[in-house]
Amino acid sequence: MSDAHSLLHEPWPSLERQREGATFGLWLFLATEILFFSGLFLGYTLYRNIYPDAFKIAARETEVVFGTVNTAILMTSSLTMAVASRSATRGFRKMTLLCLALTITLGCAFLLCKGIEYHDDIDNRLVPGPDFKLQPPETQIFWAFYWVMTGIHAIHVTVGIGIVTTVTMLIARRRIPLATTAVEAMALYWHFVDIIWIFLLPLLYLMGRS
């Protein structure tokens, strides 16, 4: 009874209502994020239909190897996060901490891989501007979307790493209980970030390669 009481916080009358409230609040936040990314996807689709040939030329310059490796990294991190969430509800402390640590490591590996890719893109003069190497000029529109969408996604990954690291440290130091709703909430956020990347992969890396 004391363990259940330690998990309950004001103003919630019960653990079930507290968990439902936390989940509902996170889903509201994710809904705003979905609207934001939907606007980017809509803009991308409109310009792709207006300049299909330019977008195909531009898309062939993306590094499909980096895109594939990062997809594998994020999908694996989604698995470790799911195992961590399930382990936390079952009370498996060591497994939870191990999987959270693996999720953090995989998230950092994603950012490292993305940083190397960005470096290559800059060296190849694929940043929209006067020194941009591709023709026709409309190819810059594709790369503008590339930098904005992947950059915002990388920021979300960075935020996720910070959240997971904080919760992991609090659990390791026994500052918060293992069966906290924080693990479930951050798992939802992490899966959302992974799903966004699944949409980015075909839009930015696979188009025009068939």
CSV table of N, CA and C in Angstrom, one decimal, residues 57-208:
chain,number,residue,atom,x,y,z
A,57,ILE,N,15.8,14.7,-59.2
A,57,ILE,CA,17.3,14.9,-59.4
A,57,ILE,C,17.9,15.2,-58.0
A,58,ALA,N,17.2,16.0,-57.2
A,58,ALA,CA,17.7,16.4,-55.9
A,58,ALA,C,17.8,15.2,-55.0
A,59,ALA,N,16.7,14.3,-55.0
A,59,ALA,CA,16.6,13.2,-54.1
A,59,ALA,C,17.7,12.2,-54.3
A,60,ARG,N,18.2,12.1,-55.6
A,60,ARG,CA,19.3,11.1,-55.9
A,60,ARG,C,20.6,11.5,-55.2
A,61,GLU,N,20.7,12.7,-54.7
A,61,GLU,CA,22.0,13.2,-54.1
A,61,GLU,C,22.0,12.8,-52.6
A,62,THR,N,20.9,12.4,-52.0
A,62,THR,CA,20.9,12.1,-50.6
A,62,THR,C,21.6,10.8,-50.4
A,63,GLU,N,22.2,10.6,-49.2
A,63,GLU,CA,23.0,9.4,-48.9
A,63,GLU,C,22.1,8.3,-48.3
A,64,VAL,N,21.7,7.4,-49.2
A,64,VAL,CA,20.7,6.4,-48.9
A,64,VAL,C,21.3,5.4,-47.8
A,65,VAL,N,22.7,5.3,-47.9
A,65,VAL,CA,23.3,4.4,-46.9
A,65,VAL,C,23.1,4.9,-45.5
A,66,PHE,N,23.3,6.3,-45.3
A,66,PHE,CA,23.1,6.9,-44.0
A,66,PHE,C,21.7,6.8,-43.6
A,67,GLY,N,20.8,7.0,-44.5
A,67,GLY,CA,19.3,6.9,-44.2
A,67,GLY,C,19.0,5.5,-43.7
A,68,THR,N,19.5,4.5,-44.4
A,68,THR,CA,19.2,3.1,-44.0
A,68,THR,C,19.8,2.7,-42.7
A,69,VAL,N,21.0,3.1,-42.4
A,69,VAL,CA,21.7,2.9,-41.1
A,69,VAL,C,20.9,3.5,-40.0
A,70,ASN,N,20.5,4.8,-40.2
A,70,ASN,CA,19.8,5.5,-39.2
A,70,ASN,C,18.4,4.9,-38.9
A,71,THR,N,17.8,4.4,-40.0
A,71,THR,CA,16.5,3.7,-39.8
A,71,THR,C,16.7,2.4,-38.9
A,72,ALA,N,17.8,1.7,-39.2
A,72,ALA,CA,18.0,0.5,-38.4
A,72,ALA,C,18.3,0.9,-36.9
A,73,ILE,N,19.0,1.9,-36.7
A,73,ILE,CA,19.3,2.4,-35.4
A,73,ILE,C,18.1,2.8,-34.6
A,74,LEU,N,17.2,3.6,-35.3
A,74,LEU,CA,16.0,4.0,-34.6
A,74,LEU,C,15.0,2.9,-34.3
A,75,MET,N,14.9,2.0,-35.3
A,75,MET,CA,14.0,0.8,-35.1
A,75,MET,C,14.5,0.0,-33.9
A,76,THR,N,15.8,-0.2,-33.8
A,76,THR,CA,16.3,-1.0,-32.7
A,76,THR,C,16.1,-0.2,-31.4
A,77,SER,N,16.3,1.1,-31.4
A,77,SER,CA,16.0,1.9,-30.2
A,77,SER,C,14.6,1.8,-29.8
A,78,SER,N,13.7,1.7,-30.7
A,78,SER,CA,12.2,1.6,-30.4
A,78,SER,C,12.0,0.3,-29.7
A,79,LEU,N,12.7,-0.8,-30.1
A,79,LEU,CA,12.6,-2.1,-29.5
A,79,LEU,C,13.1,-2.0,-28.0
A,80,THR,N,14.3,-1.4,-27.8
A,80,THR,CA,14.8,-1.4,-26.5
A,80,THR,C,13.9,-0.5,-25.6
A,81,MET,N,13.3,0.5,-26.1
A,81,MET,CA,12.4,1.4,-25.3
A,81,MET,C,11.2,0.6,-24.9
A,82,ALA,N,10.6,-0.2,-25.9
A,82,ALA,CA,9.4,-1.0,-25.6
A,82,ALA,C,9.7,-2.0,-24.5
A,83,VAL,N,10.9,-2.6,-24.6
A,83,VAL,CA,11.3,-3.6,-23.6
A,83,VAL,C,11.5,-2.9,-22.2
A,84,ALA,N,12.0,-1.7,-22.2
A,84,ALA,CA,12.2,-1.0,-21.0
A,84,ALA,C,10.9,-0.6,-20.3
A,85,SER,N,9.9,-0.2,-21.2
A,85,SER,CA,8.6,0.1,-20.6
A,85,SER,C,7.9,-1.1,-20.1
A,86,ARG,N,8.0,-2.2,-20.8
A,86,ARG,CA,7.4,-3.4,-20.2
A,86,ARG,C,8.1,-3.9,-19.0
A,87,SER,N,9.4,-3.8,-19.0
A,87,SER,CA,10.1,-4.3,-17.8
A,87,SER,C,9.8,-3.5,-16.6
A,88,ALA,N,9.6,-2.1,-16.8
A,88,ALA,CA,9.3,-1.3,-15.7
A,88,ALA,C,8.0,-1.6,-15.0
A,89,THR,N,7.0,-2.0,-15.9
A,89,THR,CA,5.7,-2.4,-15.3
A,89,THR,C,5.7,-3.7,-14.6
A,90,ARG,N,6.7,-4.6,-15.0
A,90,ARG,CA,6.8,-5.9,-14.4
A,90,ARG,C,7.8,-5.8,-13.2
A,91,GLY,N,8.4,-4.7,-12.9
A,91,GLY,CA,9.3,-4.6,-11.8
A,91,GLY,C,10.7,-5.1,-12.0
A,92,PHE,N,11.1,-5.3,-13.3
A,92,PHE,CA,12.5,-5.8,-13.6
A,92,PHE,C,13.4,-4.6,-13.7
A,93,ARG,N,14.0,-4.2,-12.5
A,93,ARG,CA,14.8,-3.0,-12.4
A,93,ARG,C,16.0,-3.0,-13.3
A,94,LYS,N,16.8,-4.1,-13.3
A,94,LYS,CA,18.1,-4.1,-14.0
A,94,LYS,C,17.8,-4.1,-15.5
A,95,MET,N,16.8,-4.9,-16.0
A,95,MET,CA,16.4,-4.9,-17.4
A,95,MET,C,16.0,-3.5,-17.9
A,96,THR,N,15.2,-2.8,-17.0
A,96,THR,CA,14.7,-1.5,-17.4
A,96,THR,C,15.9,-0.5,-17.6
A,97,LEU,N,16.8,-0.5,-16.6
A,97,LEU,CA,17.9,0.4,-16.7
A,97,LEU,C,18.8,0.0,-17.9
A,98,LEU,N,19.0,-1.2,-18.1
A,98,LEU,CA,19.8,-1.7,-19.3
A,98,LEU,C,19.2,-1.2,-20.6
A,99,CYS,N,17.9,-1.4,-20.8
A,99,CYS,CA,17.3,-1.1,-22.0
A,99,CYS,C,17.2,0.5,-22.2
A,100,LEU,N,17.0,1.2,-21.1
A,100,LEU,CA,17.0,2.6,-21.2
A,100,LEU,C,18.4,3.1,-21.6
A,101,ALA,N,19.5,2.5,-21.0
A,101,ALA,CA,20.8,2.9,-21.4
A,101,ALA,C,21.1,2.6,-22.9
A,102,LEU,N,20.6,1.5,-23.3
A,102,LEU,CA,20.8,1.1,-24.7
A,102,LEU,C,20.0,2.1,-25.6
A,103,THR,N,18.9,2.5,-25.2
A,103,THR,CA,18.1,3.5,-26.0
A,103,THR,C,18.9,4.8,-26.1
A,104,ILE,N,19.5,5.3,-25.0
A,104,ILE,CA,20.2,6.5,-25.0
A,104,ILE,C,21.4,6.3,-26.0
A,105,THR,N,22.1,5.2,-25.9
A,105,THR,CA,23.3,5.0,-26.7
A,105,THR,C,22.9,5.0,-28.2
A,106,LEU,N,21.8,4.3,-28.5
A,106,LEU,CA,21.3,4.3,-29.9
A,106,LEU,C,20.9,5.6,-30.4
A,107,GLY,N,20.3,6.4,-29.5
A,107,GLY,CA,19.9,7.8,-29.9
A,107,GLY,C,21.1,8.6,-30.2
A,108,CYS,N,22.2,8.5,-29.4
A,108,CYS,CA,23.4,9.2,-29.7
A,108,CYS,C,24.1,8.7,-31.0
A,109,ALA,N,24.0,7.4,-31.2
A,109,ALA,CA,24.5,6.9,-32.5
A,109,ALA,C,23.8,7.5,-33.7
A,110,PHE,N,22.5,7.6,-33.6
A,110,PHE,CA,21.7,8.2,-34.6
A,110,PHE,C,22.2,9.7,-34.9
A,111,LEU,N,22.4,10.4,-33.8
A,111,LEU,CA,22.8,11.8,-34.0
A,111,LEU,C,24.3,11.9,-34.6
A,112,LEU,N,25.1,11.0,-34.2
A,112,LEU,CA,26.5,10.9,-34.7
A,112,LEU,C,26.5,10.6,-36.2
A,113,CYS,N,25.7,9.6,-36.6
A,113,CYS,CA,25.6,9.3,-38.0
A,113,CYS,C,25.0,10.4,-38.8
A,114,LYS,N,24.0,11.1,-38.2
A,114,LYS,CA,23.4,12.2,-38.9
A,114,LYS,C,24.4,13.4,-39.0
A,115,GLY,N,25.2,13.6,-38.0
A,115,GLY,CA,26.2,14.6,-38.1
A,115,GLY,C,27.2,14.4,-39.2
A,116,ILE,N,27.6,13.1,-39.3
A,116,ILE,CA,28.6,12.8,-40.4
A,116,ILE,C,27.9,13.0,-41.8
A,117,GLU,N,26.6,12.6,-41.9
A,117,GLU,CA,25.9,12.9,-43.1
A,117,GLU,C,25.8,14.3,-43.4
A,118,TYR,N,25.5,15.2,-42.4
A,118,TYR,CA,25.4,16.6,-42.6
A,118,TYR,C,26.8,17.2,-43.1
A,119,HIS,N,27.8,16.7,-42.6
A,119,HIS,CA,29.2,17.1,-43.0
A,119,HIS,C,29.4,16.8,-44.4
A,120,ASP,N,29.0,15.6,-44.9
A,120,ASP,CA,29.2,15.3,-46.3
A,120,ASP,C,28.3,16.1,-47.2
A,121,ASP,N,27.1,16.4,-46.7
A,121,ASP,CA,26.2,17.2,-47.5
A,121,ASP,C,26.7,18.6,-47.7
A,122,ILE,N,27.3,19.2,-46.6
A,122,ILE,CA,27.9,20.5,-46.7
A,122,ILE,C,29.1,20.5,-47.7
A,123,ASP,N,30.0,19.5,-47.5
A,123,ASP,CA,31.1,19.4,-48.4
A,123,ASP,C,30.7,19.2,-49.9
A,124,ASN,N,29.6,18.6,-50.1
A,124,ASN,CA,29.1,18.4,-51.5
A,124,ASN,C,28.2,19.6,-52.0
A,125,ARG,N,28.3,20.7,-51.3
A,125,ARG,CA,27.5,21.9,-51.6
A,125,ARG,C,26.1,21.7,-51.9
A,126,LEU,N,25.4,21.0,-50.9
A,126,LEU,CA,24.0,20.7,-51.0
A,126,LEU,C,23.2,21.5,-50.0
A,127,VAL,N,23.7,22.6,-49.6
A,127,VAL,CA,23.0,23.6,-48.8
A,127,VAL,C,22.4,24.7,-49.7
A,128,PRO,N,21.1,24.9,-49.7
A,128,PRO,CA,20.5,25.9,-50.6
A,128,PRO,C,21.2,27.3,-50.4
A,129,GLY,N,21.5,27.9,-51.5
A,129,GLY,CA,22.2,29.2,-51.5
A,129,GLY,C,23.0,29.4,-52.8
A,130,PRO,N,23.8,30.4,-52.8
A,130,PRO,CA,24.5,30.8,-54.1
A,130,PRO,C,25.5,29.7,-54.5
A,131,ASP,N,26.0,28.9,-53.6
A,131,ASP,CA,27.0,27.9,-54.0
A,131,ASP,C,26.4,26.5,-54.2
A,132,PHE,N,25.1,26.5,-54.3
A,132,PHE,CA,24.4,25.2,-54.4
A,132,PHE,C,24.8,24.6,-55.8
A,133,LYS,N,25.1,23.2,-55.8
A,133,LYS,CA,25.7,22.7,-57.0
A,133,LYS,C,24.7,22.1,-58.0
A,134,LEU,N,23.5,21.9,-57.7
A,134,LEU,CA,22.5,21.2,-58.6
A,134,LEU,C,21.8,22.2,-59.4
A,135,GLN,N,21.3,21.6,-60.5
A,135,GLN,CA,20.4,22.3,-61.5
A,135,GLN,C,19.3,21.4,-61.8
A,136,PRO,N,18.1,21.9,-62.1
A,136,PRO,CA,17.7,23.3,-62.1
A,136,PRO,C,17.6,23.9,-60.7
A,137,PRO,N,17.3,25.2,-60.6
A,137,PRO,CA,17.3,25.9,-59.3
A,137,PRO,C,16.2,25.3,-58.4
A,138,GLU,N,15.2,24.7,-58.9
A,138,GLU,CA,14.1,24.2,-58.1
A,138,GLU,C,14.6,23.0,-57.2
A,139,THR,N,15.7,22.4,-57.5
A,139,THR,CA,16.2,21.4,-56.7
A,139,THR,C,16.6,21.9,-55.3
A,140,GLN,N,16.8,23.2,-55.1
A,140,GLN,CA,17.0,23.7,-53.8
A,140,GLN,C,15.8,23.6,-52.9
A,141,ILE,N,14.6,23.6,-53.5
A,141,ILE,CA,13.4,23.5,-52.7
A,141,ILE,C,13.4,22.1,-51.9
A,142,PHE,N,13.8,21.1,-52.7
A,142,PHE,CA,13.9,19.8,-52.0
A,142,PHE,C,14.8,19.8,-50.9
A,143,TRP,N,16.0,20.4,-51.1
A,143,TRP,CA,17.0,20.4,-50.1
A,143,TRP,C,16.7,21.3,-48.9
A,144,ALA,N,15.9,22.3,-49.2
A,144,ALA,CA,15.4,23.1,-48.1
A,144,ALA,C,14.5,22.3,-47.2
A,145,PHE,N,13.6,21.5,-47.8
A,145,PHE,CA,12.8,20.6,-47.0
A,145,PHE,C,13.6,19.6,-46.3
A,146,TYR,N,14.6,19.1,-46.9
A,146,TYR,CA,15.5,18.1,-46.3
A,146,TYR,C,16.2,18.6,-45.0
A,147,TRP,N,16.8,19.8,-45.1
A,147,TRP,CA,17.4,20.3,-44.0
A,147,TRP,C,16.4,20.7,-42.8
A,148,VAL,N,15.3,21.2,-43.2
A,148,VAL,CA,14.3,21.6,-42.2
A,148,VAL,C,13.7,20.4,-41.5
A,149,MET,N,13.3,19.4,-42.3
A,149,MET,CA,12.6,18.2,-41.7
A,149,MET,C,13.6,17.4,-40.9
A,150,THR,N,14.8,17.1,-41.5
A,150,THR,CA,15.7,16.2,-40.7
A,150,THR,C,16.3,17.0,-39.5
A,151,GLY,N,16.5,18.3,-39.7
A,151,GLY,CA,17.0,19.1,-38.6
A,151,GLY,C,16.0,19.1,-37.4
A,152,ILE,N,14.7,19.3,-37.7
A,152,ILE,CA,13.7,19.3,-36.6
A,152,ILE,C,13.6,18.0,-36.0
A,153,HIS,N,13.7,16.9,-36.8
A,153,HIS,CA,13.6,15.6,-36.3
A,153,HIS,C,14.8,15.3,-35.4
A,154,ALA,N,16.0,15.8,-35.8
A,154,ALA,CA,17.2,15.6,-34.9
A,154,ALA,C,17.0,16.3,-33.6
A,155,ILE,N,16.4,17.5,-33.6
A,155,ILE,CA,16.1,18.2,-32.3
A,155,ILE,C,15.2,17.3,-31.4
A,156,HIS,N,14.2,16.7,-32.0
A,156,HIS,CA,13.3,15.9,-31.3
A,156,HIS,C,14.1,14.7,-30.7
A,157,VAL,N,15.0,14.1,-31.4
A,157,VAL,CA,15.8,13.0,-30.9
A,157,VAL,C,16.6,13.5,-29.7
A,158,THR,N,17.2,14.7,-29.9
A,158,THR,CA,18.0,15.2,-28.8
A,158,THR,C,17.2,15.4,-27.5
A,159,VAL,N,16.0,16.0,-27.7
A,159,VAL,CA,15.1,16.2,-26.5
A,159,VAL,C,14.8,14.8,-25.9
A,160,GLY,N,14.5,13.8,-26.8
A,160,GLY,CA,14.2,12.5,-26.2
A,160,GLY,C,15.4,11.9,-25.5
A,161,ILE,N,16.6,12.1,-26.0
A,161,ILE,CA,17.8,11.6,-25.2
A,161,ILE,C,17.9,12.2,-23.9
A,162,GLY,N,17.6,13.5,-23.8
A,162,GLY,CA,17.7,14.3,-22.6
A,162,GLY,C,16.7,13.7,-21.6
A,163,ILE,N,15.4,13.5,-22.1
A,163,ILE,CA,14.4,13.0,-21.2
A,163,ILE,C,14.7,11.6,-20.7
A,164,VAL,N,15.1,10.7,-21.6
A,164,VAL,CA,15.4,9.4,-21.2
A,164,VAL,C,16.6,9.3,-20.2
A,165,THR,N,17.6,10.1,-20.5
A,165,THR,CA,18.7,10.2,-19.6
A,165,THR,C,18.3,10.7,-18.2
A,166,THR,N,17.5,11.7,-18.1
A,166,THR,CA,17.0,12.2,-16.8
A,166,THR,C,16.3,11.2,-16.0
A,167,VAL,N,15.3,10.5,-16.7
A,167,VAL,CA,14.5,9.5,-16.0
A,167,VAL,C,15.3,8.3,-15.6
A,168,THR,N,16.3,7.9,-16.5
A,168,THR,CA,17.2,6.8,-16.1
A,168,THR,C,18.0,7.1,-14.9
A,169,MET,N,18.5,8.3,-14.8
A,169,MET,CA,19.3,8.7,-13.6
A,169,MET,C,18.5,8.7,-12.4
A,170,LEU,N,17.3,9.2,-12.5
A,170,LEU,CA,16.4,9.3,-11.3
A,170,LEU,C,16.0,7.9,-10.8
A,171,ILE,N,15.7,7.0,-11.8
A,171,ILE,CA,15.4,5.6,-11.4
A,171,ILE,C,16.6,4.9,-10.8
A,172,ALA,N,17.8,5.1,-11.4
A,172,ALA,CA,19.0,4.5,-10.9
A,172,ALA,C,19.3,5.0,-9.4
A,173,ARG,N,19.1,6.2,-9.2
A,173,ARG,CA,19.3,6.8,-7.8
A,173,ARG,C,18.1,6.6,-6.9
A,174,ARG,N,17.1,5.9,-7.4
A,174,ARG,CA,15.9,5.6,-6.6
A,174,ARG,C,15.2,6.9,-6.1
A,175,ARG,N,15.3,7.9,-7.0
A,175,ARG,CA,14.6,9.2,-6.7
A,175,ARG,C,13.2,9.1,-7.1
A,176,ILE,N,12.9,8.3,-8.1
A,176,ILE,CA,11.5,8.0,-8.5
A,176,ILE,C,11.3,6.5,-8.5
A,177,PRO,N,10.1,6.0,-8.3
A,177,PRO,CA,9.9,4.5,-8.4
A,177,PRO,C,10.0,4.0,-9.8
A,178,LEU,N,10.3,2.7,-9.9
A,178,LEU,CA,10.4,2.0,-11.2
A,178,LEU,C,9.2,2.1,-12.0
A,179,ALA,N,8.0,1.8,-11.3
A,179,ALA,CA,6.8,1.7,-12.0
A,179,ALA,C,6.1,3.1,-12.2
A,180,THR,N,6.9,4.1,-12.6
A,180,THR,CA,6.4,5.4,-12.8
A,180,THR,C,5.8,5.6,-14.1
A,181,THR,N,4.8,6.5,-14.2
A,181,THR,CA,4.2,6.8,-15.5
A,181,THR,C,5.1,7.5,-16.5
A,182,ALA,N,6.2,8.0,-15.9
A,182,ALA,CA,7.2,8.7,-16.8
A,182,ALA,C,7.8,7.8,-17.8
A,183,VAL,N,8.0,6.5,-17.5
A,183,VAL,CA,8.6,5.6,-18.4
A,183,VAL,C,7.6,5.3,-19.6
A,184,GLU,N,6.3,5.2,-19.3
A,184,GLU,CA,5.3,5.0,-20.3
A,184,GLU,C,5.2,6.2,-21.2
A,185,ALA,N,5.2,7.4,-20.6
A,185,ALA,CA,5.1,8.6,-21.3
A,185,ALA,C,6.2,8.8,-22.3
A,186,MET,N,7.5,8.7,-21.8
A,186,MET,CA,8.6,8.9,-22.7
A,186,MET,C,8.7,7.8,-23.7
A,187,ALA,N,8.2,6.6,-23.5
A,187,ALA,CA,8.2,5.6,-24.5
A,187,ALA,C,7.3,6.0,-25.7
A,188,LEU,N,6.1,6.6,-25.3
A,188,LEU,CA,5.2,7.1,-26.4
A,188,LEU,C,5.9,8.1,-27.2
A,189,TYR,N,6.6,9.1,-26.6
A,189,TYR,CA,7.3,10.1,-27.3
A,189,TYR,C,8.4,9.5,-28.2
A,190,TRP,N,9.2,8.6,-27.7
A,190,TRP,CA,10.3,8.0,-28.5
A,190,TRP,C,9.7,7.3,-29.7
A,191,HIS,N,8.6,6.5,-29.5
A,191,HIS,CA,8.0,5.8,-30.6
A,191,HIS,C,7.5,6.8,-31.7
A,192,PHE,N,7.0,7.9,-31.2
A,192,PHE,CA,6.5,9.0,-32.2
A,192,PHE,C,7.7,9.5,-33.0
A,193,VAL,N,8.8,9.8,-32.4
A,193,VAL,CA,10.0,10.2,-33.1
A,193,VAL,C,10.4,9.2,-34.2
A,194,ASP,N,10.4,7.9,-33.8
A,194,ASP,CA,10.8,6.9,-34.7
A,194,ASP,C,9.8,6.8,-35.9
A,195,ILE,N,8.5,7.0,-35.6
A,195,ILE,CA,7.5,6.9,-36.7
A,195,ILE,C,7.7,8.0,-37.7
A,196,ILE,N,8.0,9.2,-37.2
A,196,ILE,CA,8.3,10.4,-38.1
A,196,ILE,C,9.4,10.0,-39.0
A,197,TRP,N,10.5,9.4,-38.5
A,197,TRP,CA,11.6,9.0,-39.4
A,197,TRP,C,11.2,8.0,-40.5
A,198,ILE,N,10.3,7.1,-40.2
A,198,ILE,CA,9.8,6.2,-41.2
A,198,ILE,C,9.1,6.9,-42.3
A,199,PHE,N,8.5,8.0,-42.1
A,199,PHE,CA,7.9,8.8,-43.1
A,199,PHE,C,9.0,9.6,-43.9
A,200,LEU,N,10.0,10.1,-43.2
A,200,LEU,CA,11.1,10.8,-43.8
A,200,LEU,C,12.0,10.0,-44.7
A,201,LEU,N,12.1,8.7,-44.4
A,201,LEU,CA,13.0,7.9,-45.2
A,201,LEU,C,12.6,7.8,-46.7
A,202,PRO,N,11.3,7.4,-47.0
A,202,PRO,CA,10.9,7.3,-48.4
A,202,PRO,C,10.8,8.7,-49.1
A,203,LEU,N,10.4,9.7,-48.3
A,203,LEU,CA,10.3,11.0,-48.9
A,203,LEU,C,11.6,11.6,-49.3
A,204,LEU,N,12.7,11.4,-48.5
A,204,LEU,CA,13.9,12.1,-48.8
A,204,LEU,C,15.0,11.2,-49.4
A,205,TYR,N,15.0,9.9,-49.1
A,205,TYR,CA,16.1,9.0,-49.5
A,205,TYR,C,15.7,8.1,-50.6
A,206,LEU,N,14.5,7.7,-50.7
A,206,LEU,CA,14.1,6.6,-51.7
A,206,LEU,C,13.5,7.1,-53.0
A,207,MET,N,13.0,8.4,-53.0
A,207,MET,CA,12.4,8.9,-54.1
A,207,MET,C,13.3,9.0,-55.3
A,208,GLY,N,12.9,8.6,-56.5
A,208,GLY,CA,13.7,8.8,-57.7
A,208,GLY,C,14.8,7.8,-57.9
